[in-house]
XYZ file of C-alpha atoms in Angstrom:
427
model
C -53.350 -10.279 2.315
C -52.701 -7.100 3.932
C -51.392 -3.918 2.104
C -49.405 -0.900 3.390
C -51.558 2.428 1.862
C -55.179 2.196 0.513
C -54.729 4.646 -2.207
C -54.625 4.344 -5.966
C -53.105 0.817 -6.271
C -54.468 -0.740 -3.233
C -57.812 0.356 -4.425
C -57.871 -0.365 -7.473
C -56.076 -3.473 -6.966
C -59.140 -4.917 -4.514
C -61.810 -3.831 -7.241
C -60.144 -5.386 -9.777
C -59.760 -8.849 -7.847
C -63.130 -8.449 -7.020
C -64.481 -7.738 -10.022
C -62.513 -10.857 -11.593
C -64.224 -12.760 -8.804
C -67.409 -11.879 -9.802
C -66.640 -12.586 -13.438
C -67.445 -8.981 -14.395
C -64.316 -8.841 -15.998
C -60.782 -10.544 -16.851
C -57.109 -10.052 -15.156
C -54.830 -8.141 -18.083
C -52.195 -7.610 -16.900
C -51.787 -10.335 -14.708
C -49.097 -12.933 -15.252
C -50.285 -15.322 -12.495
C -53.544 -14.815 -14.252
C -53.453 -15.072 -18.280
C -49.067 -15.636 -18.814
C -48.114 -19.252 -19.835
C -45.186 -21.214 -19.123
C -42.885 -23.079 -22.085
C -42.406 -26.555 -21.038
C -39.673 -29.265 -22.773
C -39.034 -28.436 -26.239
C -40.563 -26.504 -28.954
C -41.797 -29.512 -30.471
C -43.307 -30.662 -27.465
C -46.271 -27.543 -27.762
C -46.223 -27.885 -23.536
C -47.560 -23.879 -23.022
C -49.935 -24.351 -19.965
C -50.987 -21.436 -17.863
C -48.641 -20.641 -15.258
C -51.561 -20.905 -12.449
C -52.446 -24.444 -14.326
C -48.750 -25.313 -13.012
C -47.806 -23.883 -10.304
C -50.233 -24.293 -6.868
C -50.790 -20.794 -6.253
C -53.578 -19.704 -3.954
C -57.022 -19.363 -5.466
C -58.526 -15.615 -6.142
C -61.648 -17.193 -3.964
C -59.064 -17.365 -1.352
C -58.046 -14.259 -0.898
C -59.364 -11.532 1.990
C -58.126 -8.008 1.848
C -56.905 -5.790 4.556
C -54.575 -2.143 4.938
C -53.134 0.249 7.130
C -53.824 3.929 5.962
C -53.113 7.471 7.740
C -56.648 8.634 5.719
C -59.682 6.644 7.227
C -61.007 6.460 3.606
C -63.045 2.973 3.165
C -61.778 1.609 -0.567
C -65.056 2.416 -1.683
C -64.366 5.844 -0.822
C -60.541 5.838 -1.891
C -61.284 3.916 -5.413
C -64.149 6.894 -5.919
C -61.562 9.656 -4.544
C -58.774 8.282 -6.855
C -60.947 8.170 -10.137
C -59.249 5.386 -12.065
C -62.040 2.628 -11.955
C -65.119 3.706 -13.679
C -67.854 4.493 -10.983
C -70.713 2.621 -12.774
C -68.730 -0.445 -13.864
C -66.485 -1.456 -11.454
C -67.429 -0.092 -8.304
C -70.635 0.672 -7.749
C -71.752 -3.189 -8.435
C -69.284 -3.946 -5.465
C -69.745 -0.891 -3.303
C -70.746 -3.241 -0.334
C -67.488 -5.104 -0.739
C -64.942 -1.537 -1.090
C -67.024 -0.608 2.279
C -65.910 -3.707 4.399
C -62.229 -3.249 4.048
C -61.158 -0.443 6.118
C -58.100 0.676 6.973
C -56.727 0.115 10.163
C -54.498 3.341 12.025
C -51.183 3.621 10.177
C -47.789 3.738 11.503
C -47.106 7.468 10.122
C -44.554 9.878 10.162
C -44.753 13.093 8.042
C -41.441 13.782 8.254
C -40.711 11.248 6.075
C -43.569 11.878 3.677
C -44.278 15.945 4.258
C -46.853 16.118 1.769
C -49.498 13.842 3.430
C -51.353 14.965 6.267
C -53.100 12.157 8.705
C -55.740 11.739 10.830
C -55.837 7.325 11.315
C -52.681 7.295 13.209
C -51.263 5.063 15.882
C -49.591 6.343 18.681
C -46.924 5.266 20.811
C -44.164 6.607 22.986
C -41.052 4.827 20.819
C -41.411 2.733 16.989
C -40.689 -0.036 19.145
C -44.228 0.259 20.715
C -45.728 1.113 17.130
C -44.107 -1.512 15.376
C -45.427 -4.153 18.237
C -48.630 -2.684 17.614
C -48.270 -3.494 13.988
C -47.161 -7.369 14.788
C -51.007 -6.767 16.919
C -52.277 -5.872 13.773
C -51.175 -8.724 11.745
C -52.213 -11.457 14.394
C -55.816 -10.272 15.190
C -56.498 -10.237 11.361
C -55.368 -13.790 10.570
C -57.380 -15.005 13.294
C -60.607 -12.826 12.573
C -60.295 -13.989 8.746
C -59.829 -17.307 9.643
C -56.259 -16.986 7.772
C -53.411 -19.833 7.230
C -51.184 -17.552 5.501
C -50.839 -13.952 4.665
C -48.486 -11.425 2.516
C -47.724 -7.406 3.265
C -47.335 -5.494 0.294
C -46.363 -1.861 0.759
C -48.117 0.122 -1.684
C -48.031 3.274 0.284
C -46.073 6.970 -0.896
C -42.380 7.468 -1.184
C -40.485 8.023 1.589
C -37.898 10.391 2.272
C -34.197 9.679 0.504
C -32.453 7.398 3.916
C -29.227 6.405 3.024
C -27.710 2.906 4.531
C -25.887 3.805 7.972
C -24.795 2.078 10.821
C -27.947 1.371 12.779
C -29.263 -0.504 9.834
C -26.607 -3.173 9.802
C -27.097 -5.669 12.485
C -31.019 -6.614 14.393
C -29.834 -5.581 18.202
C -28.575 -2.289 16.657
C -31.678 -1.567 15.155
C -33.758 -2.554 17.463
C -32.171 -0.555 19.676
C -32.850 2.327 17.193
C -36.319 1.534 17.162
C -36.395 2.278 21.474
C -34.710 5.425 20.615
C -36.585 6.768 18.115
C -33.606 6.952 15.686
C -34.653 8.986 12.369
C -33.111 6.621 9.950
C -35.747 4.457 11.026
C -38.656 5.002 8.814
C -42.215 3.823 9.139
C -41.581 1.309 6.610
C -39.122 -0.817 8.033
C -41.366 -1.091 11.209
C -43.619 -2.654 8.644
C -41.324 -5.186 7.270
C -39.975 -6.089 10.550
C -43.467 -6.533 11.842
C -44.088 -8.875 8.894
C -41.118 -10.329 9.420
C -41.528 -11.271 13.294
C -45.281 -12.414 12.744
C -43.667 -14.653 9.767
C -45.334 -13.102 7.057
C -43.635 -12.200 3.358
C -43.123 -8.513 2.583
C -42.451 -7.084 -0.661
C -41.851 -3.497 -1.721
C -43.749 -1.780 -3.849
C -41.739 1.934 -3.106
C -38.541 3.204 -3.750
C -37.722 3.557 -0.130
C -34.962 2.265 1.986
C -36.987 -0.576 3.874
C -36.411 -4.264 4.028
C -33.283 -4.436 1.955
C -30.968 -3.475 4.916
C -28.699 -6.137 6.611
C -30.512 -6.566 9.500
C -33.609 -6.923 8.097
C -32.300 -9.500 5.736
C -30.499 -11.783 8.449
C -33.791 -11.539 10.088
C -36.057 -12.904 7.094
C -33.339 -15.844 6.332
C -33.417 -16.316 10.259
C -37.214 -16.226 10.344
C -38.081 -17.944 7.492
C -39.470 -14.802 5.426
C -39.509 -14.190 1.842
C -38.827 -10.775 1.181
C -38.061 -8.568 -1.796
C -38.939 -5.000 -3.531
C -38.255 -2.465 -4.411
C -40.588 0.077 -5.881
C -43.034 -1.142 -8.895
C -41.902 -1.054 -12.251
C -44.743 0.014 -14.488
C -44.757 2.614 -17.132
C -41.344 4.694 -18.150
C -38.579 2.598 -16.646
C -40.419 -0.628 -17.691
C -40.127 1.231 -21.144
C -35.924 1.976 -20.484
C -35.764 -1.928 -19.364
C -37.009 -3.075 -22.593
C -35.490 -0.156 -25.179
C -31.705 -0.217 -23.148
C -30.970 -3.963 -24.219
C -31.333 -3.217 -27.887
C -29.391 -0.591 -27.841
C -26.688 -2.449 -26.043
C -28.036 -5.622 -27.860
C -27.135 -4.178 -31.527
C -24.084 -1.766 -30.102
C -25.576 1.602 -30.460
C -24.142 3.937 -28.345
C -26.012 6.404 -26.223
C -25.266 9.969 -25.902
C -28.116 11.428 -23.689
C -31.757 10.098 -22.149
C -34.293 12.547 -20.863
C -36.915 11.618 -19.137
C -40.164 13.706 -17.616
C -42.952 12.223 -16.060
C -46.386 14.568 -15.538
C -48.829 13.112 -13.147
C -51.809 14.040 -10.342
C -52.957 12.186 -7.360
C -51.401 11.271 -3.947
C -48.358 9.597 -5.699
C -47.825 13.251 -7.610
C -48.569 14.990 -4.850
C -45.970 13.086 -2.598
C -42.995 13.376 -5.405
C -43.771 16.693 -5.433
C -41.690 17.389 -2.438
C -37.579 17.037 -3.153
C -36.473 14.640 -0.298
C -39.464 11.967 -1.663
C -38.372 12.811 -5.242
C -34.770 12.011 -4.633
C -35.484 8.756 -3.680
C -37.455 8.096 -6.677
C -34.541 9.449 -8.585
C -32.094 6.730 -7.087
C -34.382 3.878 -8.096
C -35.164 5.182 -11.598
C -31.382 6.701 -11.989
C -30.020 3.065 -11.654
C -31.446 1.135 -14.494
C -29.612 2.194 -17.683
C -25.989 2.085 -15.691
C -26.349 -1.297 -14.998
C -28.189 -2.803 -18.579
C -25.856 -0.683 -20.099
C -22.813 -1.130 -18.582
C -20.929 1.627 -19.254
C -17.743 0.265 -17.496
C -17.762 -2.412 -20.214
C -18.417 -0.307 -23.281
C -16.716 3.260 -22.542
C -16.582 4.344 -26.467
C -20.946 3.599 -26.785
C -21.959 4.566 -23.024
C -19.476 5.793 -20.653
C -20.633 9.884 -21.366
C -24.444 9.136 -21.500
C -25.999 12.130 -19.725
C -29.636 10.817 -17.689
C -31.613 13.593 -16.803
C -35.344 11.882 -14.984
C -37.902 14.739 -13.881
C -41.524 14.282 -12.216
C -43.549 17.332 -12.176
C -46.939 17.714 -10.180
C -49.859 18.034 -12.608
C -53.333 17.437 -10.997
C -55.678 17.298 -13.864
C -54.192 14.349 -14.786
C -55.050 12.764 -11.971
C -53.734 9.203 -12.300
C -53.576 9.099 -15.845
C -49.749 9.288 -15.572
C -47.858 10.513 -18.976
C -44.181 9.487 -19.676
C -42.191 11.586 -22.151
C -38.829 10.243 -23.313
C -35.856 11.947 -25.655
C -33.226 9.466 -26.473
C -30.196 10.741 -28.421
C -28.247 7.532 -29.862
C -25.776 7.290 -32.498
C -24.403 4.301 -34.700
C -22.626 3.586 -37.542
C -19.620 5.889 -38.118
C -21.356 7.757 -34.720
C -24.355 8.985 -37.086
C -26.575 10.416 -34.473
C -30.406 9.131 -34.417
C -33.212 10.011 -31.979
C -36.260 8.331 -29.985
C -38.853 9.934 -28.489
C -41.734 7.995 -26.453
C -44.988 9.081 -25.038
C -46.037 6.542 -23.197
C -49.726 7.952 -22.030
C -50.360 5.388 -19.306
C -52.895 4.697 -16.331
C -49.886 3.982 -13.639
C -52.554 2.233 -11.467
C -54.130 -0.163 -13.930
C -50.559 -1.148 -14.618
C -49.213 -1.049 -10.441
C -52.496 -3.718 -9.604
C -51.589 -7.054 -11.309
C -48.231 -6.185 -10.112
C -49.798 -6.289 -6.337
C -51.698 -9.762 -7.157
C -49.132 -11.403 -8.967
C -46.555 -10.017 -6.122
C -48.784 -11.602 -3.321
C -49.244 -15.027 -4.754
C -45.512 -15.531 -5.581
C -44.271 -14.370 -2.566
C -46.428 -17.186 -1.355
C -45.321 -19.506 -3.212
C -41.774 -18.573 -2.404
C -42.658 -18.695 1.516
C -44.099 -22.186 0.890
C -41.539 -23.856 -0.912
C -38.960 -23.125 1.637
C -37.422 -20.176 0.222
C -36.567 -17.569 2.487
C -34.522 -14.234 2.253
C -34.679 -12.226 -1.120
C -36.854 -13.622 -3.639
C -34.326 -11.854 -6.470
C -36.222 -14.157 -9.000
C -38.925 -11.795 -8.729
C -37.210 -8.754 -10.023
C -39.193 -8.607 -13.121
C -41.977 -7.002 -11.262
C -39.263 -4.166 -9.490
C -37.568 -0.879 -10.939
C -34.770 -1.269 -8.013
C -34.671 -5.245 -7.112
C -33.659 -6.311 -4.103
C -30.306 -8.654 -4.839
C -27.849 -10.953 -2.086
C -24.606 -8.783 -0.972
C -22.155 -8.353 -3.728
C -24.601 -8.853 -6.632
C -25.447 -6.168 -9.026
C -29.508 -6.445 -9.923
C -30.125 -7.290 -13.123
C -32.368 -4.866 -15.364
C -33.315 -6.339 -18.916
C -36.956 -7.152 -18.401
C -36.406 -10.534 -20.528
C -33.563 -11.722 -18.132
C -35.874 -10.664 -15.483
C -38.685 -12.980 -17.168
C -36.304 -15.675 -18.117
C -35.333 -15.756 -14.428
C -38.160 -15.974 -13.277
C -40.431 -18.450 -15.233
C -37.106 -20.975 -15.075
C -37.558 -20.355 -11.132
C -40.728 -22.202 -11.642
C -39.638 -24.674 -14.100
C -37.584 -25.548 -10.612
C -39.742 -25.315 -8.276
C -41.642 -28.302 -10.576
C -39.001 -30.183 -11.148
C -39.196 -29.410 -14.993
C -36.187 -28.862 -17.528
C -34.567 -25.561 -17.630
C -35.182 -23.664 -20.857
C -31.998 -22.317 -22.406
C -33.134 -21.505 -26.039
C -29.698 -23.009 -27.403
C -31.654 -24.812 -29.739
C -28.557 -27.412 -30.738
C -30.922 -29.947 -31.081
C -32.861 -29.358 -33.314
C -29.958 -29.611 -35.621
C -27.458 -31.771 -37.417
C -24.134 -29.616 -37.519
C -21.031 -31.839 -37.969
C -23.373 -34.648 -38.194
C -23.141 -36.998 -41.605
């Protein structure tokens, strides 16, 4: 598989497999890896392992490659980044983190300004660089010996790019891409690389990137599972979970506040406003839609959302999350919650990579082209058909998605009605 960025995640997400492969450790976190799958009735006791069910590729399988604008090896980046211990998990496969390195990125810094790169491709329009990408793709799969691959992007956050006109049909934007068009962003010259070489590309960033018309009529034409956007990990997986008990019980919501702290390249990159307010837009989203504030006016419709990241180096990527929740009930009895979630955003972004790759696999192989909106669990901002509002409660998300296999293997839906079980009405 091939991954956009060779930071943090993409690091750390290679050691880890690696490590797993070696048997030097297990995959927590991983739902591919350790989740189970209900099957037929309670009574039944049918829990198997979701990789015992499903044919997903094989860890042995896998080969690793990236694009990065910093010629860091991922020995070098996973030492660099500091969230694997050096002595357990990558010095014993130091000789592996030195093989993959990163091929010259397709990079822009206008549309991240706090990065600075020296692996660059360069080309006279993003047509040429994102030909130069498809390049890319094809002389990997044939020097691995690959039948199939997956892009993942797991680089920074781009620059806020709000839908326009050149993004809504494929001659239009290629057209963009000749002329060097600014709402193009580095990106989507990835996914429509992937795309054109055939290859499934999901989106681990905020930014505006393969969920734009014409790079949707292009995967269905194609053949392409795609999907994003932007991992969900530590504070809005926290919202997806606490927002549908609130709703759940009907306890209103009068203000959330939310401030993230955090160092490395992700920090760093947030740092600036214009990467920041995309960020915003993909956290922002969440509680309007679980909550529905449309629906329930009296318990919702004045919540004020205030979301913050501040740059904080010494914590390097031991991200904190700080929540204030000010709800009321009964009678409008105000209550509080307050959560510090003091999380390691990469050790929780890395099983989201693996278990990302092999079910957009999957997906590709069982005919299923276009967005792959049954994998929303995994995204703070997922990618849904035209019309659709995305759907937010991690549970749905979960339901969705493990009945999307129950499909795929021609097994019973699970509803948890429960009726029969039961005798009502019955003599």
């Amino acid at each position: 598989m091939l991954c956009v960025g060779l930071g943090a995640v993409a690091s750390t997400f290679m050691a880890g497999v690696e490590n797993v492969r070696r048997g030097r450790a297990r995959p927590f976190g991983s739902l591919t890896q350790m989740g189970t799958i209900r099957l037929g009735k309670r009574t039944e006791k049918r829990s198997p392992l979701i990789r015992d069910l499903i044919p997903l590729a094989g860890l042995d399988s896998l080969v690793f490659g990236a694009w990065d604008p910093i010629p860091d090896d991922a020995y070098q980046s996973a030492l660099k980044c500091g969230v694997l211990d050096k002595h357990d998990h990558v010095e014993p496969i130091a000789g592996f983190l030195q093989s993959v390195k990163p091929m010259p990125a397709v990079f822009d810094q206008h549309y991240v300004k706090r990065l600075q790169g020296t692996n660059v491709k360069q080309g006279r329009t993003k047509r040429e660089l994102a030909e130069a990408l498809r390049r890319d793709i094809r002389e990997f799969k044939a020097a691995n010996r690959c039948d199939r691959l997956v892009l993942v992007w797991c680089a920074s956050t781009e620059i806020f790019i709000a839908p326009l006109a050149v993004h809504q049909s494929l001659d239009v934007f290629e057209r963009a891409m000749e002329a060097n068009d600014p709402a193009i962003a580095p990106s989507m010259l990835y996914a429509w690389a992937a795309i054109m070489e055939g290859v499934p590309f999901a989106n681990g960033a905020p930014n505006l990137t393969c969920d734009i018309p014409a790079l949707e009529r292009l995967a269905r034409e194609r053949g392409v599972a795609v999907g994003g956007k932007d991992f969900k990990t530590g504070q809005t997986m926290v919202k997806t979970v606490l927002s549908p008990m609130f709703k759940a019980r009907m306890l209103g919501v009068s203000g959330w506040y939310s401030t993230n702290i955090l160092g490395n390249r992700d920090g760093e990159v947030l740092d600036d406003p214009e990467s920041f307010k995309t960020k915003e837009e993909s956290k922002l989203g969440v509680l309007e839609y679980i909550l529905q504030p449309q629906l329930y006016p009296e318990l919702y419709g004045k919540i004020y959302h205030k979301v913050r990241i501040n740059y904080y180096p010494p914590r390097g990527d031991n991200k904190e999350g700080w929540d204030n929740i000010d709800l009321f009930g009964w009678l409008g009895y105000p209550m509080q919650i307050k959560v510090d979630f003091l999380c390691r955003d990469s050790i929780l972004a890395a099983p989201l990579v693996l278990d990302l790759a092999l079910f957009f696999d999957l997906a590709q192989r069982a005919g299923m082209s276009g967005i792959q909106e049954w994998l929303s669990f995994y995204f703070k901002s997922p990618h849904v058909a035209p019309g659709l509002y995305p759907e937010h409660d991690l549970f749905i998300q979960q339901t969705k998605l493990k009945n999307t296999l129950r499909y795929m293997m021609g097994e019973e839906q699970i509803t948890h009605l429960g009726m029969e079980y039961y005798e009502y009405g019955k003599e």
